[in-house]
PDB file of C-alpha atoms and ligand atoms in Angstrom:
ATOM      1  CA  MET A1244       0.532  35.578   3.304  1.00 44.00           C
ATOM      2  CA  SER A1245       4.265  34.856   3.311  1.00 50.00           C
ATOM      3  CA  SER A1246       6.860  37.431   4.315  1.00 59.00           C
ATOM      4  CA  LYS A1247       9.557  35.383   2.584  1.00 77.00           C
ATOM      5  CA  THR A1248      10.711  36.351  -0.866  1.00 80.00           C
ATOM      6  CA  HIS A1249      10.197  33.064  -2.778  1.00 85.00           C
ATOM      7  CA  SER A1250       6.969  31.596  -4.154  1.00 89.00           C
ATOM      8  CA  ARG A1251       7.246  28.074  -2.753  1.00 97.00           C
ATOM      9  CA  LYS A1252       3.952  26.706  -1.423  1.00 97.00           C
ATOM     10  CA  TYR A1253       4.483  25.511   2.129  1.00 98.00           C
ATOM     11  CA  TRP A1254       4.017  21.882   3.043  1.00 98.00           C
ATOM     12  CA  VAL A1255       3.157  20.309   6.405  1.00 98.00           C
ATOM     13  CA  GLY A1256       2.968  16.556   6.923  1.00 98.00           C
ATOM     14  CA  GLY A1257       1.755  14.499   9.860  1.00 98.00           C
ATOM     15  CA  ASN A1258       3.436  11.117  10.119  1.00 98.00           C
ATOM     16  CA  TRP A1259       1.145   9.041  12.317  1.00 98.00           C
ATOM     17  CA  LYS A1260       3.586   6.088  12.187  1.00 98.00           C
ATOM     18  CA  CYS A1261       2.238   2.836  13.730  1.00 98.00           C
ATOM     19  CA  ASN A1262      -0.403   4.597  15.824  1.00 98.00           C
ATOM     20  CA  GLY A1263      -4.162   4.779  15.811  1.00 96.00           C
ATOM     21  CA  SER A1264      -7.413   2.866  15.941  1.00 98.00           C
ATOM     22  CA  LEU A1265     -10.711   3.529  14.221  1.00 98.00           C
ATOM     23  CA  SER A1266     -11.960   5.319  17.321  1.00 98.00           C
ATOM     24  CA  SER A1267      -8.803   7.367  17.952  1.00 98.00           C
ATOM     25  CA  ILE A1268      -8.743   8.473  14.308  1.00 98.00           C
ATOM     26  CA  ALA A1269     -12.364   9.580  14.522  1.00 98.00           C
ATOM     27  CA  ALA A1270     -11.484  11.636  17.628  1.00 98.00           C
ATOM     28  CA  LEU A1271      -8.292  13.038  16.075  1.00 98.00           C
ATOM     29  CA  SER A1272     -10.184  14.006  12.913  1.00 98.00           C
ATOM     30  CA  GLU A1273     -12.557  16.064  15.045  1.00 98.00           C
ATOM     31  CA  ALA A1274      -9.649  17.690  16.872  1.00 98.00           C
ATOM     32  CA  LEU A1275      -8.084  18.592  13.506  1.00 98.00           C
ATOM     33  CA  ASN A1276     -11.313  20.250  12.359  1.00 98.00           C
ATOM     34  CA  PRO A1277     -11.594  23.448  14.415  1.00 97.00           C
ATOM     35  CA  SER A1278     -14.162  26.123  13.717  1.00 97.00           C
ATOM     36  CA  PRO A1279     -13.483  28.404  11.949  1.00 97.00           C
ATOM     37  CA  PHE A1280     -11.376  26.089   9.808  1.00 98.00           C
ATOM     38  CA  PRO A1281      -8.015  27.812   9.226  1.00 97.00           C
ATOM     39  CA  PHE A1282      -6.699  26.729   5.815  1.00 98.00           C
ATOM     40  CA  THR A1283      -7.534  25.563   2.314  1.00 97.00           C
ATOM     41  CA  LYS A1284      -5.639  23.479  -0.231  1.00 97.00           C
ATOM     42  CA  ASP A1285      -4.792  26.737  -2.004  1.00 97.00           C
ATOM     43  CA  ASP A1286      -2.950  28.090   1.066  1.00 97.00           C
ATOM     44  CA  LEU A1287      -0.572  25.178   1.589  1.00 97.00           C
ATOM     45  CA  ASP A1288      -0.271  21.403   1.218  1.00 98.00           C
ATOM     46  CA  VAL A1289      -1.127  19.483   4.374  1.00 98.00           C
ATOM     47  CA  VAL A1290      -0.777  15.711   4.236  1.00 98.00           C
ATOM     48  CA  VAL A1291      -1.367  13.135   6.956  1.00 98.00           C
ATOM     49  CA  PHE A1292       0.121   9.674   6.758  1.00 98.00           C
ATOM     50  CA  PRO A1293      -1.853   7.072   8.744  1.00 98.00           C
ATOM     51  CA  THR A1294      -1.111   3.363   8.613  1.00 98.00           C
ATOM     52  CA  ALA A1295      -2.369   1.815   5.380  1.00 97.00           C
ATOM     53  CA  LEU A1296      -5.188   0.176   7.353  1.00 97.00           C
ATOM     54  CA  HIS A1297      -6.387   3.562   8.584  1.00 98.00           C
ATOM     55  CA  VAL A1298      -6.111   5.506   5.327  1.00 98.00           C
ATOM     56  CA  HIS A1299      -9.755   4.957   4.480  1.00 97.00           C
ATOM     57  CA  ALA A1300     -10.967   6.171   7.882  1.00 98.00           C
ATOM     58  CA  ALA A1301      -8.771   9.280   7.648  1.00 98.00           C
ATOM     59  CA  VAL A1302     -10.041  10.109   4.138  1.00 98.00           C
ATOM     60  CA  GLU A1303     -13.610   9.667   5.321  1.00 98.00           C
ATOM     61  CA  LYS A1304     -13.347  11.651   8.560  1.00 98.00           C
ATOM     62  CA  LEU A1305     -10.906  14.500   7.896  1.00 98.00           C
ATOM     63  CA  PRO A1306     -11.976  17.774   6.260  1.00 98.00           C
ATOM     64  CA  GLY A1307     -11.207  17.920   2.532  1.00 97.00           C
ATOM     65  CA  ALA A1308      -8.357  20.424   3.029  1.00 98.00           C
ATOM     66  CA  TYR A1309      -6.202  17.557   4.276  1.00 98.00           C
ATOM     67  CA  ASN A1310      -4.490  15.180   1.874  1.00 98.00           C
ATOM     68  CA  VAL A1311      -3.908  11.614   2.981  1.00 98.00           C
ATOM     69  CA  GLY A1312      -0.880   9.573   1.977  1.00 98.00           C
ATOM     70  CA  CYS A1313       1.029   6.374   2.705  1.00 98.00           C
ATOM     71  CA  GLN A1314       4.115   5.935   4.867  1.00 98.00           C
ATOM     72  CA  ASP A1315       6.107   3.641   2.583  1.00 98.00           C
ATOM     73  CA  CYS A1316       5.870   1.504  -0.557  1.00 98.00           C
ATOM     74  CA  CYS A1317       7.260  -1.692  -2.026  1.00 98.00           C
ATOM     75  CA  VAL A1318      10.567  -1.591  -3.938  1.00 97.00           C
ATOM     76  CA  ALA A1319       8.894  -3.504  -6.770  1.00 97.00           C
ATOM     77  CA  ALA A1320       5.809  -2.786  -8.872  1.00 94.00           C
ATOM     78  CA  LYS A1321       4.143  -6.028  -7.714  1.00 96.00           C
ATOM     79  CA  GLY A1322       4.863  -9.645  -6.901  1.00 97.00           C
ATOM     80  CA  ALA A1323       6.208 -11.778  -4.066  1.00 98.00           C
ATOM     81  CA  PHE A1324       6.624  -9.063  -1.407  1.00 97.00           C
ATOM     82  CA  THR A1325       4.392 -10.212   1.452  1.00 97.00           C
ATOM     83  CA  GLY A1326       3.204  -7.339   3.598  1.00 96.00           C
ATOM     84  CA  ASP A1327       4.070  -4.614   1.089  1.00 97.00           C
ATOM     85  CA  ILE A1328       1.905  -2.138  -0.824  1.00 98.00           C
ATOM     86  CA  SER A1329       3.080  -0.903  -4.215  1.00 98.00           C
ATOM     87  CA  ALA A1330       3.191   2.685  -5.449  1.00 98.00           C
ATOM     88  CA  ASP A1331       0.724   1.739  -8.208  1.00 98.00           C
ATOM     89  CA  MET A1332      -1.732   0.410  -5.608  1.00 98.00           C
ATOM     90  CA  ILE A1333      -1.475   3.645  -3.631  1.00 98.00           C
ATOM     91  CA  LYS A1334      -2.225   5.668  -6.752  1.00 98.00           C
ATOM     92  CA  ASP A1335      -4.992   3.267  -7.773  1.00 98.00           C
ATOM     93  CA  PHE A1336      -6.592   3.762  -4.349  1.00 97.00           C
ATOM     94  CA  GLY A1337      -6.803   7.487  -5.119  1.00 97.00           C
ATOM     95  CA  LEU A1338      -3.963   8.743  -2.916  1.00 98.00           C
ATOM     96  CA  ASN A1339      -1.301  11.148  -4.146  1.00 98.00           C
ATOM     97  CA  TRP A1340       1.383  11.295  -1.456  1.00 98.00           C
ATOM     98  CA  LEU A1341       4.029   8.907  -0.199  1.00 98.00           C
ATOM     99  CA  ILE A1342       6.868   9.086   2.350  1.00 98.00           C
ATOM    100  CA  VAL A1343      10.069   7.374   1.264  1.00 98.00           C
ATOM    101  CA  GLY A1344      13.336   6.930   3.143  1.00 98.00           C
ATOM    102  CA  HIS A1345      12.108   7.717   6.648  1.00 98.00           C
ATOM    103  CA  SER A1346      14.937   7.084   9.105  1.00 98.00           C
ATOM    104  CA  GLU A1347      12.878   4.414  10.872  1.00 98.00           C
ATOM    105  CA  CYS A1348      12.560   2.518   7.578  1.00 97.00           C
ATOM    106  CA  ARG A1349      16.256   3.012   6.912  1.00 98.00           C
ATOM    107  CA  ALA A1350      17.271   1.807  10.393  1.00 97.00           C
ATOM    108  CA  LYS A1351      14.641  -0.829  11.188  1.00 96.00           C
ATOM    109  CA  ARG A1352      13.599  -2.162   7.784  1.00 94.00           C
ATOM    110  CA  GLY A1353      16.888  -2.081   5.934  1.00 95.00           C
ATOM    111  CA  ASP A1354      16.112   0.703   3.489  1.00 98.00           C
ATOM    112  CA  SER A1355      19.528   1.411   1.954  1.00 98.00           C
ATOM    113  CA  ASP A1356      20.093   4.388  -0.344  1.00 98.00           C
ATOM    114  CA  GLU A1357      19.654   1.978  -3.275  1.00 98.00           C
ATOM    115  CA  LYS A1358      16.265   0.785  -1.982  1.00 98.00           C
ATOM    116  CA  VAL A1359      15.143   4.335  -1.295  1.00 98.00           C
ATOM    117  CA  ALA A1360      16.161   5.280  -4.847  1.00 98.00           C
ATOM    118  CA  GLU A1361      14.180   2.314  -6.225  1.00 98.00           C
ATOM    119  CA  LYS A1362      11.084   3.360  -4.242  1.00 98.00           C
ATOM    120  CA  VAL A1363      11.360   6.946  -5.474  1.00 98.00           C
ATOM    121  CA  LYS A1364      11.555   5.571  -9.019  1.00 98.00           C
ATOM    122  CA  ARG A1365       8.415   3.434  -8.495  1.00 98.00           C
ATOM    123  CA  ALA A1366       6.566   6.391  -6.979  1.00 98.00           C
ATOM    124  CA  MET A1367       7.565   8.665  -9.865  1.00 98.00           C
ATOM    125  CA  GLU A1368       6.400   6.068 -12.399  1.00 98.00           C
ATOM    126  CA  ALA A1369       3.090   5.727 -10.546  1.00 98.00           C
ATOM    127  CA  GLY A1370       2.542   9.503 -10.627  1.00 98.00           C
ATOM    128  CA  LEU A1371       2.738   9.999  -6.864  1.00 98.00           C
ATOM    129  CA  ASN A1372       4.104  12.995  -4.980  1.00 98.00           C
ATOM    130  CA  VAL A1373       7.002  11.932  -2.783  1.00 98.00           C
ATOM    131  CA  THR A1374       8.265  13.204   0.538  1.00 98.00           C
ATOM    132  CA  ALA A1375      11.819  11.872   0.550  1.00 98.00           C
ATOM    133  CA  CYS A1376      13.565  11.888   3.940  1.00 98.00           C
ATOM    134  CA  ILE A1377      17.248  12.432   4.578  1.00 98.00           C
ATOM    135  CA  GLY A1378      19.268  13.152   7.702  1.00 98.00           C
ATOM    136  CA  GLU A1379      22.260  12.210   9.780  1.00 98.00           C
ATOM    137  CA  THR A1380      22.401  10.116  12.962  1.00 98.00           C
ATOM    138  CA  LEU A1381      23.955  11.458  16.150  1.00 97.00           C
ATOM    139  CA  GLU A1382      27.123   9.398  15.547  1.00 97.00           C
ATOM    140  CA  GLN A1383      27.443  10.764  12.033  1.00 98.00           C
ATOM    141  CA  GLN A1384      26.925  14.299  13.276  1.00 97.00           C
ATOM    142  CA  GLN A1385      29.501  13.876  16.046  1.00 97.00           C
ATOM    143  CA  ALA A1386      31.977  12.492  13.505  1.00 98.00           C
ATOM    144  CA  GLY A1387      31.523  15.676  11.438  1.00 97.00           C
ATOM    145  CA  LYS A1388      29.805  13.735   8.649  1.00 98.00           C
ATOM    146  CA  ALA A1389      26.309  15.259   8.689  1.00 97.00           C
ATOM    147  CA  LEU A1390      26.624  17.014   5.360  1.00 97.00           C
ATOM    148  CA  GLU A1391      28.390  14.111   3.637  1.00 97.00           C
ATOM    149  CA  ILE A1392      25.574  11.735   4.698  1.00 98.00           C
ATOM    150  CA  CYS A1393      22.843  14.144   3.634  1.00 98.00           C
ATOM    151  CA  TYR A1394      24.468  14.643   0.237  1.00 98.00           C
ATOM    152  CA  GLN A1395      24.931  10.887  -0.243  1.00 98.00           C
ATOM    153  CA  GLN A1396      21.245  10.250   0.550  1.00 98.00           C
ATOM    154  CA  LEU A1397      20.169  13.199  -1.575  1.00 98.00           C
ATOM    155  CA  LYS A1398      22.209  12.018  -4.563  1.00 98.00           C
ATOM    156  CA  ALA A1399      20.544   8.581  -4.489  1.00 98.00           C
ATOM    157  CA  ILE A1400      17.110  10.207  -4.408  1.00 98.00           C
ATOM    158  CA  ALA A1401      17.937  12.827  -7.073  1.00 98.00           C
ATOM    159  CA  ASN A1402      19.069  10.130  -9.497  1.00 98.00           C
ATOM    160  CA  SER A1403      15.532   8.669  -9.444  1.00 98.00           C
ATOM    161  CA  VAL A1404      13.541  11.877  -9.727  1.00 98.00           C
ATOM    162  CA  THR A1405      11.898  12.435 -13.091  1.00 98.00           C
ATOM    163  CA  ASP A1406       9.568  15.265 -12.036  1.00 98.00           C
ATOM    164  CA  TRP A1407      10.926  17.722  -9.450  1.00 98.00           C
ATOM    165  CA  ASN A1408       7.477  19.259  -9.011  1.00 98.00           C
ATOM    166  CA  ARG A1409       6.462  16.037  -7.279  1.00 98.00           C
ATOM    167  CA  ILE A1410       9.230  15.935  -4.678  1.00 98.00           C
ATOM    168  CA  VAL A1411       9.465  17.402  -1.188  1.00 98.00           C
ATOM    169  CA  ILE A1412      12.726  16.833   0.673  1.00 98.00           C
ATOM    170  CA  ALA A1413      12.300  16.293   4.420  1.00 98.00           C
ATOM    171  CA  TYR A1414      15.502  17.053   6.300  1.00 98.00           C
ATOM    172  CA  GLU A1415      15.157  15.053   9.499  1.00 98.00           C
ATOM    173  CA  PRO A1416      18.257  14.754  11.692  1.00 98.00           C
ATOM    174  CA  VAL A1417      17.784  11.321  13.241  1.00 98.00           C
ATOM    175  CA  TRP A1418      18.914  12.591  16.661  1.00 98.00           C
ATOM    176  CA  ALA A1419      15.927  14.949  16.674  1.00 98.00           C
ATOM    177  CA  ILE A1420      13.232  12.414  15.753  1.00 98.00           C
ATOM    178  CA  GLY A1421      11.012  11.544  18.692  1.00 96.00           C
ATOM    179  CA  THR A1422      13.650  12.730  21.179  1.00 97.00           C
ATOM    180  CA  GLY A1423      12.401  16.201  22.108  1.00 96.00           C
ATOM    181  CA  LYS A1424      15.791  17.552  20.951  1.00 97.00           C
ATOM    182  CA  VAL A1425      14.739  19.857  18.145  1.00 98.00           C
ATOM    183  CA  ALA A1426      17.417  21.356  15.885  1.00 98.00           C
ATOM    184  CA  THR A1427      18.041  25.041  16.498  1.00 98.00           C
ATOM    185  CA  PRO A1428      16.544  27.310  13.839  1.00 98.00           C
ATOM    186  CA  GLU A1429      20.120  28.241  12.809  1.00 98.00           C
ATOM    187  CA  TYR A1430      21.163  24.595  12.428  1.00 98.00           C
ATOM    188  CA  ALA A1431      18.034  23.772  10.420  1.00 98.00           C
ATOM    189  CA  GLN A1432      18.501  26.834   8.193  1.00 98.00           C
ATOM    190  CA  THR A1433      22.143  25.961   7.501  1.00 98.00           C
ATOM    191  CA  LYS A1434      21.311  22.379   6.539  1.00 98.00           C
ATOM    192  CA  HIS A1435      18.359  23.410   4.376  1.00 98.00           C
ATOM    193  CA  MET A1436      20.510  25.996   2.617  1.00 98.00           C
ATOM    194  CA  GLU A1437      23.233  23.393   2.028  1.00 98.00           C
ATOM    195  CA  ILE A1438      20.662  20.961   0.612  1.00 98.00           C
ATOM    196  CA  ARG A1439      19.308  23.672  -1.702  1.00 98.00           C
ATOM    197  CA  THR A1440      22.861  24.510  -2.780  1.00 98.00           C
ATOM    198  CA  TRP A1441      23.545  20.861  -3.643  1.00 98.00           C
ATOM    199  CA  ILE A1442      20.407  20.774  -5.790  1.00 98.00           C
ATOM    200  CA  SER A1443      21.422  24.025  -7.459  1.00 98.00           C
ATOM    201  CA  ASP A1444      24.926  22.716  -8.213  1.00 98.00           C
ATOM    202  CA  ASN A1445      23.890  19.206  -9.275  1.00 98.00           C
ATOM    203  CA  VAL A1446      20.426  19.632 -10.802  1.00 98.00           C
ATOM    204  CA  THR A1447      19.543  23.239 -11.703  1.00 98.00           C
ATOM    205  CA  LYS A1448      19.222  26.552  -9.877  1.00 98.00           C
ATOM    206  CA  GLU A1449      15.616  26.891 -10.988  1.00 98.00           C
ATOM    207  CA  ILE A1450      14.704  23.501  -9.506  1.00 98.00           C
ATOM    208  CA  ALA A1451      16.582  24.362  -6.295  1.00 98.00           C
ATOM    209  CA  ASP A1452      14.702  27.666  -5.991  1.00 98.00           C
ATOM    210  CA  ASN A1453      11.346  25.906  -6.367  1.00 98.00           C
ATOM    211  CA  LEU A1454      12.070  22.789  -4.294  1.00 98.00           C
ATOM    212  CA  ARG A1455      10.282  22.505  -0.976  1.00 98.00           C
ATOM    213  CA  ILE A1456      12.620  21.473   1.841  1.00 98.00           C
ATOM    214  CA  VAL A1457      10.829  20.776   5.121  1.00 98.00           C
ATOM    215  CA  TYR A1458      12.232  20.139   8.577  1.00 98.00           C
ATOM    216  CA  GLY A1459      11.360  17.160  10.777  1.00 98.00           C
ATOM    217  CA  GLY A1460      12.416  16.242  14.299  1.00 98.00           C
ATOM    218  CA  SER A1461      10.535  17.088  17.519  1.00 98.00           C
ATOM    219  CA  VAL A1462       8.548  19.944  15.978  1.00 98.00           C
ATOM    220  CA  THR A1463       5.877  21.217  18.372  1.00 98.00           C
ATOM    221  CA  PRO A1464       3.475  24.169  18.530  1.00 98.00           C
ATOM    222  CA  SER A1465       6.003  25.982  20.736  1.00 98.00           C
ATOM    223  CA  ASN A1466       9.077  25.673  18.496  1.00 98.00           C
ATOM    224  CA  CYS A1467       7.533  25.784  15.010  1.00 98.00           C
ATOM    225  CA  GLU A1468       7.271  29.542  14.563  1.00 98.00           C
ATOM    226  CA  THR A1469      10.975  30.378  14.754  1.00 98.00           C
ATOM    227  CA  LEU A1470      11.857  27.373  12.607  1.00 98.00           C
ATOM    228  CA  MET A1471       9.290  28.473  10.045  1.00 98.00           C
ATOM    229  CA  GLN A1472      10.808  31.967   9.885  1.00 97.00           C
ATOM    230  CA  GLN A1473      14.053  30.565   8.434  1.00 97.00           C
ATOM    231  CA  PRO A1474      14.298  31.432   4.732  1.00 97.00           C
ATOM    232  CA  ASP A1475      14.969  27.875   3.532  1.00 98.00           C
ATOM    233  CA  VAL A1476      12.465  26.098   5.794  1.00 98.00           C
ATOM    234  CA  ASP A1477       9.328  25.437   3.745  1.00 98.00           C
ATOM    235  CA  GLY A1478       7.311  23.516   6.314  1.00 98.00           C
ATOM    236  CA  PHE A1479       7.509  20.425   8.491  1.00 98.00           C
ATOM    237  CA  LEU A1480       7.215  16.688   8.712  1.00 98.00           C
ATOM    238  CA  VAL A1481       5.744  16.111  12.166  1.00 98.00           C
ATOM    239  CA  GLY A1482       5.530  12.846  14.078  1.00 98.00           C
ATOM    240  CA  GLY A1483       4.321  12.900  17.698  1.00 98.00           C
ATOM    241  CA  ALA A1484       2.798  16.373  17.580  1.00 98.00           C
ATOM    242  CA  SER A1485       0.613  15.441  14.601  1.00 98.00           C
ATOM    243  CA  LEU A1486      -1.425  13.125  16.817  1.00 98.00           C
ATOM    244  CA  ASN A1487      -3.301  15.857  18.651  1.00 98.00           C
ATOM    245  CA  ALA A1488      -5.029  19.203  18.117  1.00 98.00           C
ATOM    246  CA  GLY A1489      -1.698  21.039  18.387  1.00 98.00           C
ATOM    247  CA  PHE A1490      -0.974  19.922  14.811  1.00 98.00           C
ATOM    248  CA  VAL A1491      -3.346  22.680  13.672  1.00 98.00           C
ATOM    249  CA  ASP A1492      -1.144  25.270  15.414  1.00 98.00           C
ATOM    250  CA  ILE A1493       1.872  23.904  13.533  1.00 98.00           C
ATOM    251  CA  ILE A1494      -0.074  24.202  10.263  1.00 98.00           C
ATOM    252  CA  LYS A1495      -1.015  27.782  11.212  1.00 98.00           C
ATOM    253  CA  SER A1496       2.662  28.687  11.719  1.00 97.00           C
ATOM    254  CA  ALA A1497       3.195  27.915   8.027  1.00 97.00           C
ATOM    255  CA  LEU A1498       0.242  30.116   7.079  1.00 95.00           C
ATOM    256  CA  VAL A1499       1.722  33.233   8.641  1.00 85.00           C
ATOM    257  CA  ALA A1500       5.433  32.683   7.857  1.00 81.00           C
TER     258      ALA A1500
HETATM  259  C1  PEP B  50       8.997  11.852  12.094  1.00 97.95           C
HETATM  260  O1  PEP B  50       8.551  10.779  12.420  1.00 97.95           O
HETATM  261  O2  PEP B  50       9.244  12.079  10.916  1.00 97.95           O
HETATM  262  C2  PEP B  50       9.235  12.872  13.129  1.00 97.95           C
HETATM  263  C3  PEP B  50       9.801  13.995  12.772  1.00 97.95           C
HETATM  264  O3  PEP B  50       8.845  12.556  14.412  1.00 97.95           O
HETATM  265  P1  PEP B  50       8.782  13.569  15.676  1.00 97.95           P
HETATM  266  O4  PEP B  50       8.084  14.818  15.198  1.00 97.95           O
HETATM  267  O5  PEP B  50       7.985  12.839  16.701  1.00 97.95           O
HETATM  268  O6  PEP B  50      10.175  13.843  16.083  1.00 97.95           O
END
């Protein structure tokens, strides 16, 4: 039961990135299935994102309270894009969630704001739920440009959204991803509030009030509770700490917030 005043359903994602094997996923699925099992799909949305090759194993092995999604999609609906998977294929496979705009895709695979916007559009057309990532690099933060960058990335995403019920915004400062340098609860709250304000000013207040904004960047079982207490933090996108049993403790922090 939430002590916060809004009615947003919390959301916790586990981004498994390029990790896993059939045997490690079988073991992880057991670790993520404690007894008694602590949550249902009615309590909150929990989504894990394995590699596309491991989606089937995760669906088969994880308890039904977990959703399984894909880490990225093709900019186009189909065609000559070797190595890609389209949003339609993800939906056709029976999955409902997709990450778009992760900083690693932006930095290492050339996902510009325009490409991210195109992927959000494809995902919307396919009927998928989208976790759209935004966040500033250390250089951008040090140059005092964190908010400007977040707003620029947010604007590109917002222009492609046709159904705001199917969007979660993941605020992930790049300097916090995989570094162990988690944002302070105050910093995260300020950024989440500023993101919500932008949505209120540029989309509608009602959509801003209902939009789930989750934090990502070195979230662990020991720092999640205070982050989760912040009024505009609606959950987490978790990388490293989603690869072991501690992920359940992070999920539990969203149950009691
Ligand atoms: C991520 O990959 O989105 C992420 C937040 O990673 P980590 O939790 O390992 O920082």
